[in-house]
Amino acid sequence: MAPGIRLSPAARSLFDEPLAIAVQGLGPRQQVTLRTSLRDETGELFQASARYQAGDDGELDLARCAALPGGSFSGLEPMGPLWALQPQKPFWRLVKRDVQSPFLLQLEVLEGHGERPGRLLAQAQHERAFLRDGVRRVPVREGRIRATLFLPPGEGTFPGIIDIHGFGRGLSEHRASLLANHGFATLALAYYQFEDLPQEPKELHLEYFEEAVNYMLQHSQVKGPGVGLLGSSKGGEVSLAMAAFLKNIKAVASLNAPVVATCIPFSYKDKIIPNLALHEHRAKLTNSKFLDYSDISDDVFQAPGNQSLIPLEKAEAQFLFIVGQDDHVVKSEYFATEVCKLLQAQGKENFQILSCPGTGHFIDPPFFPLYHIGSHPIFHKRAVLGGEPRAYSKVQVQAWSQIQAFFKKYL
């Protein structure tokens, strides 16, 4: 029997779903290299390779066989061929802009463990998709709102979530599309540098975000009486400000977000939350010659009455703070811990913290590769973003299931 790659699901899976990989038809205890690759939408190549030895029966099942040292990962890591993908262009991030087309994953089994790969023994390709059959993608241009709504299959009503990304141009849909596959009506909301939205806003008006909340609550397929917010980095900060000032916010999952206004002040009606000053000169150069920006802001918790602190004690929502212990962009664990102490002091218990070891600033849905050194979201210089691939791959799965459980509970 010629060697062959067996995948389950066979031809297509969702990007956040596990993929079972096995190789059949090898020689007893044969040494092989498994190489995976995909190209992003700009054509940049991401690759991973791992060294394996088949069993006595010539079978290689990644759920039972540990990868040997010397590849992109080692040990029992059934999803290693995906989470260990690394860009061939240094400091490049895997991004999905068009969620209507899948990523195409290539798998190759090569003879031996040499630095130069041996003969090709088997190959396969597999689609990693972002939309389950029946999920609807609806562009939204209502009033000032610039967004995309993803609706799960069926005619029923669904818990509503507004997904707000951090600094980064345009409209990001990958996380919202994946959430809709799990039964949530999810609005991916742009708030600057998209179509006719401001390029460089001087203030973020919470009235704009309030319009998005009202749009969701008036939608015939969104189950009221309130919505959830999912925000990362600046988007998490926006979500926290929305919870503090707007009605009908039931649950907020905040990923590595400041609990203060940063870079751009917030305004709502006659109230302004001024932004906290960032001192770029405080960035440190690491041994690897990259910048570390983790200590560039003043400590609002050491300055009582600081006006930049978002007044979360006014919020009625439940909070889930997901924080990377190795975040080098925002002191997210410290921020979450301190703000929860303030809430506790006011007799509130509407919060939980998921503190994630080996995790840096970017927390993507499962199986996106770690982006640990790259462009700083604000200063656009090469910087340490944090994280370690294996630990992060575990956190992605845990955080993603916790986010869904949190919204199911409170929406």
PDB file of N, CA, C and O in Angstrom, residues 330-386:
ATOM      1  N   VAL A 330       0.407  46.019  26.769  1.00  0.00           N
ATOM      2  CA  VAL A 330      -0.445  46.568  27.826  1.00  0.00           C
ATOM      3  C   VAL A 330      -0.159  45.763  29.090  1.00  0.00           C
ATOM      4  O   VAL A 330       0.003  44.543  29.025  1.00  0.00           O
ATOM      5  N   LYS A 331      -0.109  46.428  30.246  1.00  0.00           N
ATOM      6  CA  LYS A 331       0.049  45.673  31.512  1.00  0.00           C
ATOM      7  C   LYS A 331      -1.316  45.115  31.886  1.00  0.00           C
ATOM      8  O   LYS A 331      -1.930  45.491  32.886  1.00  0.00           O
ATOM      9  N   SER A 332      -1.790  44.204  31.044  1.00  0.00           N
ATOM     10  CA  SER A 332      -3.196  43.811  31.118  1.00  0.00           C
ATOM     11  C   SER A 332      -3.541  43.058  32.401  1.00  0.00           C
ATOM     12  O   SER A 332      -4.603  43.258  32.977  1.00  0.00           O
ATOM     13  N   GLU A 333      -2.629  42.193  32.849  1.00  0.00           N
ATOM     14  CA  GLU A 333      -2.929  41.444  34.076  1.00  0.00           C
ATOM     15  C   GLU A 333      -3.013  42.397  35.273  1.00  0.00           C
ATOM     16  O   GLU A 333      -3.927  42.311  36.104  1.00  0.00           O
ATOM     17  N   TYR A 334      -2.079  43.332  35.336  1.00  0.00           N
ATOM     18  CA  TYR A 334      -2.078  44.321  36.419  1.00  0.00           C
ATOM     19  C   TYR A 334      -3.350  45.178  36.359  1.00  0.00           C
ATOM     20  O   TYR A 334      -4.035  45.389  37.368  1.00  0.00           O
ATOM     21  N   PHE A 335      -3.691  45.676  35.163  1.00  0.00           N
ATOM     22  CA  PHE A 335      -4.892  46.502  35.000  1.00  0.00           C
ATOM     23  C   PHE A 335      -6.144  45.761  35.478  1.00  0.00           C
ATOM     24  O   PHE A 335      -6.956  46.295  36.229  1.00  0.00           O
ATOM     25  N   ALA A 336      -6.286  44.510  35.019  1.00  0.00           N
ATOM     26  CA  ALA A 336      -7.490  43.750  35.366  1.00  0.00           C
ATOM     27  C   ALA A 336      -7.558  43.491  36.871  1.00  0.00           C
ATOM     28  O   ALA A 336      -8.619  43.640  37.498  1.00  0.00           O
ATOM     29  N   THR A 337      -6.425  43.122  37.460  1.00  0.00           N
ATOM     30  CA  THR A 337      -6.389  42.821  38.895  1.00  0.00           C
ATOM     31  C   THR A 337      -6.769  44.051  39.717  1.00  0.00           C
ATOM     32  O   THR A 337      -7.577  43.979  40.645  1.00  0.00           O
ATOM     33  N   GLU A 338      -6.173  45.188  39.352  1.00  0.00           N
ATOM     34  CA  GLU A 338      -6.411  46.416  40.136  1.00  0.00           C
ATOM     35  C   GLU A 338      -7.843  46.915  39.978  1.00  0.00           C
ATOM     36  O   GLU A 338      -8.461  47.359  40.940  1.00  0.00           O
ATOM     37  N   VAL A 339      -8.381  46.848  38.759  1.00  0.00           N
ATOM     38  CA  VAL A 339      -9.739  47.365  38.569  1.00  0.00           C
ATOM     39  C   VAL A 339     -10.750  46.449  39.263  1.00  0.00           C
ATOM     40  O   VAL A 339     -11.759  46.918  39.806  1.00  0.00           O
ATOM     41  N   CYS A 340     -10.459  45.151  39.316  1.00  0.00           N
ATOM     42  CA  CYS A 340     -11.370  44.233  40.022  1.00  0.00           C
ATOM     43  C   CYS A 340     -11.315  44.472  41.537  1.00  0.00           C
ATOM     44  O   CYS A 340     -12.324  44.304  42.224  1.00  0.00           O
ATOM     45  N   LYS A 341     -10.135  44.876  42.047  1.00  0.00           N
ATOM     46  CA  LYS A 341     -10.058  45.256  43.480  1.00  0.00           C
ATOM     47  C   LYS A 341     -10.963  46.454  43.755  1.00  0.00           C
ATOM     48  O   LYS A 341     -11.638  46.515  44.784  1.00  0.00           O
ATOM     49  N   LEU A 342     -10.980  47.421  42.835  1.00  0.00           N
ATOM     50  CA  LEU A 342     -11.842  48.600  43.009  1.00  0.00           C
ATOM     51  C   LEU A 342     -13.316  48.188  42.987  1.00  0.00           C
ATOM     52  O   LEU A 342     -14.118  48.683  43.785  1.00  0.00           O
ATOM     53  N   LEU A 343     -13.669  47.287  42.061  1.00  0.00           N
ATOM     54  CA  LEU A 343     -15.059  46.828  41.987  1.00  0.00           C
ATOM     55  C   LEU A 343     -15.453  46.080  43.269  1.00  0.00           C
ATOM     56  O   LEU A 343     -16.545  46.288  43.818  1.00  0.00           O
ATOM     57  N   GLN A 344     -14.515  45.265  43.738  1.00  0.00           N
ATOM     58  CA  GLN A 344     -14.770  44.486  44.962  1.00  0.00           C
ATOM     59  C   GLN A 344     -14.989  45.420  46.155  1.00  0.00           C
ATOM     60  O   GLN A 344     -15.881  45.195  46.984  1.00  0.00           O
ATOM     61  N   ALA A 345     -14.190  46.471  46.207  1.00  0.00           N
ATOM     62  CA  ALA A 345     -14.306  47.443  47.309  1.00  0.00           C
ATOM     63  C   ALA A 345     -15.675  48.128  47.305  1.00  0.00           C
ATOM     64  O   ALA A 345     -16.127  48.621  48.334  1.00  0.00           O
ATOM     65  N   GLN A 346     -16.320  48.149  46.125  1.00  0.00           N
ATOM     66  CA  GLN A 346     -17.662  48.743  46.024  1.00  0.00           C
ATOM     67  C   GLN A 346     -18.753  47.684  46.223  1.00  0.00           C
ATOM     68  O   GLN A 346     -19.923  47.929  45.941  1.00  0.00           O
ATOM     69  N   GLY A 347     -18.344  46.479  46.640  1.00  0.00           N
ATOM     70  CA  GLY A 347     -19.322  45.421  46.896  1.00  0.00           C
ATOM     71  C   GLY A 347     -19.783  44.695  45.642  1.00  0.00           C
ATOM     72  O   GLY A 347     -20.784  43.985  45.671  1.00  0.00           O
ATOM     73  N   LYS A 348     -19.047  44.867  44.551  1.00  0.00           N
ATOM     74  CA  LYS A 348     -19.456  44.216  43.293  1.00  0.00           C
ATOM     75  C   LYS A 348     -18.733  42.891  43.102  1.00  0.00           C
ATOM     76  O   LYS A 348     -17.580  42.752  43.499  1.00  0.00           O
ATOM     77  N   GLU A 349     -19.425  41.953  42.488  1.00  0.00           N
ATOM     78  CA  GLU A 349     -18.814  40.638  42.207  1.00  0.00           C
ATOM     79  C   GLU A 349     -19.074  40.242  40.750  1.00  0.00           C
ATOM     80  O   GLU A 349     -19.181  39.063  40.426  1.00  0.00           O
ATOM     81  N   ASN A 350     -19.181  41.249  39.876  1.00  0.00           N
ATOM     82  CA  ASN A 350     -19.584  41.010  38.480  1.00  0.00           C
ATOM     83  C   ASN A 350     -18.377  40.829  37.557  1.00  0.00           C
ATOM     84  O   ASN A 350     -18.357  41.323  36.437  1.00  0.00           O
ATOM     85  N   PHE A 351     -17.351  40.116  38.049  1.00  0.00           N
ATOM     86  CA  PHE A 351     -16.124  40.022  37.243  1.00  0.00           C
ATOM     87  C   PHE A 351     -15.450  38.684  37.461  1.00  0.00           C
ATOM     88  O   PHE A 351     -15.615  38.041  38.497  1.00  0.00           O
ATOM     89  N   GLN A 352     -14.687  38.263  36.454  1.00  0.00           N
ATOM     90  CA  GLN A 352     -13.777  37.118  36.591  1.00  0.00           C
ATOM     91  C   GLN A 352     -12.555  37.394  35.719  1.00  0.00           C
ATOM     92  O   GLN A 352     -12.642  38.111  34.719  1.00  0.00           O
ATOM     93  N   ILE A 353     -11.418  36.845  36.141  1.00  0.00           N
ATOM     94  CA  ILE A 353     -10.171  37.036  35.396  1.00  0.00           C
ATOM     95  C   ILE A 353      -9.648  35.669  34.983  1.00  0.00           C
ATOM     96  O   ILE A 353      -9.548  34.763  35.806  1.00  0.00           O
ATOM     97  N   LEU A 354      -9.339  35.534  33.692  1.00  0.00           N
ATOM     98  CA  LEU A 354      -8.637  34.345  33.204  1.00  0.00           C
ATOM     99  C   LEU A 354      -7.217  34.794  32.856  1.00  0.00           C
ATOM    100  O   LEU A 354      -7.012  35.534  31.896  1.00  0.00           O
ATOM    101  N   SER A 355      -6.268  34.379  33.689  1.00  0.00           N
ATOM    102  CA  SER A 355      -4.877  34.817  33.518  1.00  0.00           C
ATOM    103  C   SER A 355      -4.098  33.705  32.803  1.00  0.00           C
ATOM    104  O   SER A 355      -4.087  32.567  33.254  1.00  0.00           O
ATOM    105  N   CYS A 356      -3.476  34.068  31.684  1.00  0.00           N
ATOM    106  CA  CYS A 356      -2.971  33.054  30.741  1.00  0.00           C
ATOM    107  C   CYS A 356      -1.440  33.064  30.665  1.00  0.00           C
ATOM    108  O   CYS A 356      -0.846  34.001  30.128  1.00  0.00           O
ATOM    109  N   PRO A 357      -0.791  31.992  31.139  1.00  0.00           N
ATOM    110  CA  PRO A 357       0.668  31.915  31.056  1.00  0.00           C
ATOM    111  C   PRO A 357       1.129  31.749  29.602  1.00  0.00           C
ATOM    112  O   PRO A 357       0.392  31.219  28.764  1.00  0.00           O
ATOM    113  N   GLY A 358       2.328  32.222  29.315  1.00  0.00           N
ATOM    114  CA  GLY A 358       2.920  32.036  27.990  1.00  0.00           C
ATOM    115  C   GLY A 358       2.176  32.753  26.889  1.00  0.00           C
ATOM    116  O   GLY A 358       2.303  32.420  25.712  1.00  0.00           O
ATOM    117  N   THR A 359       1.378  33.767  27.274  1.00  0.00           N
ATOM    118  CA  THR A 359       0.523  34.452  26.301  1.00  0.00           C
ATOM    119  C   THR A 359       0.858  35.931  26.266  1.00  0.00           C
ATOM    120  O   THR A 359       0.951  36.582  27.304  1.00  0.00           O
ATOM    121  N   GLY A 360       1.043  36.453  25.048  1.00  0.00           N
ATOM    122  CA  GLY A 360       1.399  37.852  24.865  1.00  0.00           C
ATOM    123  C   GLY A 360       0.181  38.706  24.582  1.00  0.00           C
ATOM    124  O   GLY A 360      -0.929  38.421  25.040  1.00  0.00           O
ATOM    125  N   HIS A 361       0.371  39.758  23.778  1.00  0.00           N
ATOM    126  CA  HIS A 361      -0.689  40.745  23.594  1.00  0.00           C
ATOM    127  C   HIS A 361      -1.805  40.256  22.676  1.00  0.00           C
ATOM    128  O   HIS A 361      -2.964  40.587  22.877  1.00  0.00           O
ATOM    129  N   PHE A 362      -1.458  39.488  21.657  1.00  0.00           N
ATOM    130  CA  PHE A 362      -2.482  39.067  20.695  1.00  0.00           C
ATOM    131  C   PHE A 362      -3.052  37.710  21.092  1.00  0.00           C
ATOM    132  O   PHE A 362      -2.314  36.741  21.235  1.00  0.00           O
ATOM    133  N   ILE A 363      -4.367  37.666  21.305  1.00  0.00           N
ATOM    134  CA  ILE A 363      -5.048  36.406  21.616  1.00  0.00           C
ATOM    135  C   ILE A 363      -6.076  36.172  20.521  1.00  0.00           C
ATOM    136  O   ILE A 363      -7.166  36.738  20.539  1.00  0.00           O
ATOM    137  N   ASP A 364      -5.710  35.353  19.546  1.00  0.00           N
ATOM    138  CA  ASP A 364      -6.598  35.038  18.429  1.00  0.00           C
ATOM    139  C   ASP A 364      -7.395  33.777  18.743  1.00  0.00           C
ATOM    140  O   ASP A 364      -7.053  33.044  19.669  1.00  0.00           O
ATOM    141  N   PRO A 365      -8.426  33.481  17.953  1.00  0.00           N
ATOM    142  CA  PRO A 365      -9.108  32.185  18.094  1.00  0.00           C
ATOM    143  C   PRO A 365      -8.129  31.033  17.863  1.00  0.00           C
ATOM    144  O   PRO A 365      -7.017  31.244  17.351  1.00  0.00           O
ATOM    145  N   PRO A 366      -8.531  29.807  18.224  1.00  0.00           N
ATOM    146  CA  PRO A 366      -7.606  28.679  18.158  1.00  0.00           C
ATOM    147  C   PRO A 366      -6.948  28.491  16.795  1.00  0.00           C
ATOM    148  O   PRO A 366      -7.565  28.720  15.757  1.00  0.00           O
ATOM    149  N   PHE A 367      -5.691  28.069  16.894  1.00  0.00           N
ATOM    150  CA  PHE A 367      -4.857  27.583  15.788  1.00  0.00           C
ATOM    151  C   PHE A 367      -4.304  28.675  14.886  1.00  0.00           C
ATOM    152  O   PHE A 367      -3.609  28.367  13.922  1.00  0.00           O
ATOM    153  N   PHE A 368      -4.573  29.952  15.185  1.00  0.00           N
ATOM    154  CA  PHE A 368      -3.789  31.001  14.536  1.00  0.00           C
ATOM    155  C   PHE A 368      -2.390  30.959  15.136  1.00  0.00           C
ATOM    156  O   PHE A 368      -2.239  30.814  16.349  1.00  0.00           O
ATOM    157  N   PRO A 369      -1.347  31.083  14.306  1.00  0.00           N
ATOM    158  CA  PRO A 369       0.012  31.066  14.860  1.00  0.00           C
ATOM    159  C   PRO A 369       0.264  32.270  15.771  1.00  0.00           C
ATOM    160  O   PRO A 369      -0.343  33.325  15.596  1.00  0.00           O
ATOM    161  N   LEU A 370       1.145  32.078  16.728  1.00  0.00           N
ATOM    162  CA  LEU A 370       1.539  33.158  17.634  1.00  0.00           C
ATOM    163  C   LEU A 370       2.234  34.282  16.861  1.00  0.00           C
ATOM    164  O   LEU A 370       3.095  34.040  16.015  1.00  0.00           O
ATOM    165  N   TYR A 371       1.847  35.522  17.179  1.00  0.00           N
ATOM    166  CA  TYR A 371       2.507  36.724  16.616  1.00  0.00           C
ATOM    167  C   TYR A 371       3.192  37.394  17.800  1.00  0.00           C
ATOM    168  O   TYR A 371       2.577  38.144  18.530  1.00  0.00           O
ATOM    169  N   HIS A 372       4.458  37.061  18.023  1.00  0.00           N
ATOM    170  CA  HIS A 372       5.096  37.475  19.283  1.00  0.00           C
ATOM    171  C   HIS A 372       6.113  38.597  19.123  1.00  0.00           C
ATOM    172  O   HIS A 372       6.453  39.282  20.092  1.00  0.00           O
ATOM    173  N   ILE A 373       6.606  38.798  17.904  1.00  0.00           N
ATOM    174  CA  ILE A 373       7.455  39.964  17.638  1.00  0.00           C
ATOM    175  C   ILE A 373       6.954  40.553  16.333  1.00  0.00           C
ATOM    176  O   ILE A 373       6.805  39.847  15.332  1.00  0.00           O
ATOM    177  N   GLY A 374       6.631  41.838  16.350  1.00  0.00           N
ATOM    178  CA  GLY A 374       6.087  42.436  15.136  1.00  0.00           C
ATOM    179  C   GLY A 374       5.886  43.920  15.327  1.00  0.00           C
ATOM    180  O   GLY A 374       6.484  44.535  16.206  1.00  0.00           O
ATOM    181  N   SER A 375       5.009  44.484  14.526  1.00  0.00           N
ATOM    182  CA  SER A 375       4.791  45.927  14.559  1.00  0.00           C
ATOM    183  C   SER A 375       3.936  46.308  15.765  1.00  0.00           C
ATOM    184  O   SER A 375       2.869  45.737  15.979  1.00  0.00           O
ATOM    185  N   HIS A 376       4.422  47.268  16.557  1.00  0.00           N
ATOM    186  CA  HIS A 376       3.651  47.738  17.712  1.00  0.00           C
ATOM    187  C   HIS A 376       2.367  48.403  17.207  1.00  0.00           C
ATOM    188  O   HIS A 376       2.406  49.182  16.258  1.00  0.00           O
ATOM    189  N   PRO A 377       1.199  48.101  17.830  1.00  0.00           N
ATOM    190  CA  PRO A 377      -0.062  48.617  17.290  1.00  0.00           C
ATOM    191  C   PRO A 377      -0.157  50.141  17.249  1.00  0.00           C
ATOM    192  O   PRO A 377      -0.893  50.689  16.442  1.00  0.00           O
ATOM    193  N   ILE A 378       0.590  50.838  18.118  1.00  0.00           N
ATOM    194  CA  ILE A 378       0.493  52.303  18.149  1.00  0.00           C
ATOM    195  C   ILE A 378       1.712  52.955  17.505  1.00  0.00           C
ATOM    196  O   ILE A 378       1.592  53.854  16.673  1.00  0.00           O
ATOM    197  N   PHE A 379       2.896  52.501  17.875  1.00  0.00           N
ATOM    198  CA  PHE A 379       4.122  53.196  17.426  1.00  0.00           C
ATOM    199  C   PHE A 379       4.677  52.645  16.117  1.00  0.00           C
ATOM    200  O   PHE A 379       5.574  53.245  15.520  1.00  0.00           O
ATOM    201  N   HIS A 380       4.144  51.492  15.681  1.00  0.00           N
ATOM    202  CA  HIS A 380       4.518  50.900  14.375  1.00  0.00           C
ATOM    203  C   HIS A 380       6.015  50.658  14.241  1.00  0.00           C
ATOM    204  O   HIS A 380       6.574  50.758  13.164  1.00  0.00           O
ATOM    205  N   LYS A 381       6.668  50.378  15.366  1.00  0.00           N
ATOM    206  CA  LYS A 381       8.073  49.980  15.343  1.00  0.00           C
ATOM    207  C   LYS A 381       8.138  48.512  15.763  1.00  0.00           C
ATOM    208  O   LYS A 381       7.224  48.012  16.417  1.00  0.00           O
ATOM    209  N   ARG A 382       9.226  47.858  15.376  1.00  0.00           N
ATOM    210  CA  ARG A 382       9.343  46.431  15.690  1.00  0.00           C
ATOM    211  C   ARG A 382       9.480  46.258  17.207  1.00  0.00           C
ATOM    212  O   ARG A 382      10.363  46.833  17.823  1.00  0.00           O
ATOM    213  N   ALA A 383       8.598  45.457  17.772  1.00  0.00           N
ATOM    214  CA  ALA A 383       8.523  45.390  19.228  1.00  0.00           C
ATOM    215  C   ALA A 383       8.224  43.966  19.678  1.00  0.00           C
ATOM    216  O   ALA A 383       7.716  43.137  18.929  1.00  0.00           O
ATOM    217  N   VAL A 384       8.539  43.724  20.956  1.00  0.00           N
ATOM    218  CA  VAL A 384       8.175  42.459  21.605  1.00  0.00           C
ATOM    219  C   VAL A 384       6.691  42.544  21.962  1.00  0.00           C
ATOM    220  O   VAL A 384       6.265  43.461  22.657  1.00  0.00           O
ATOM    221  N   LEU A 385       5.917  41.581  21.479  1.00  0.00           N
ATOM    222  CA  LEU A 385       4.488  41.530  21.786  1.00  0.00           C
ATOM    223  C   LEU A 385       4.196  40.453  22.828  1.00  0.00           C
ATOM    224  O   LEU A 385       3.209  40.532  23.545  1.00  0.00           O
ATOM    225  N   GLY A 386       5.089  39.454  22.901  1.00  0.00           N
ATOM    226  CA  GLY A 386       5.026  38.465  23.978  1.00  0.00           C
ATOM    227  C   GLY A 386       4.393  37.144  23.573  1.00  0.00           C
ATOM    228  O   GLY A 386       3.731  37.017  22.554  1.00  0.00           O
TER     229      GLY A 386
END
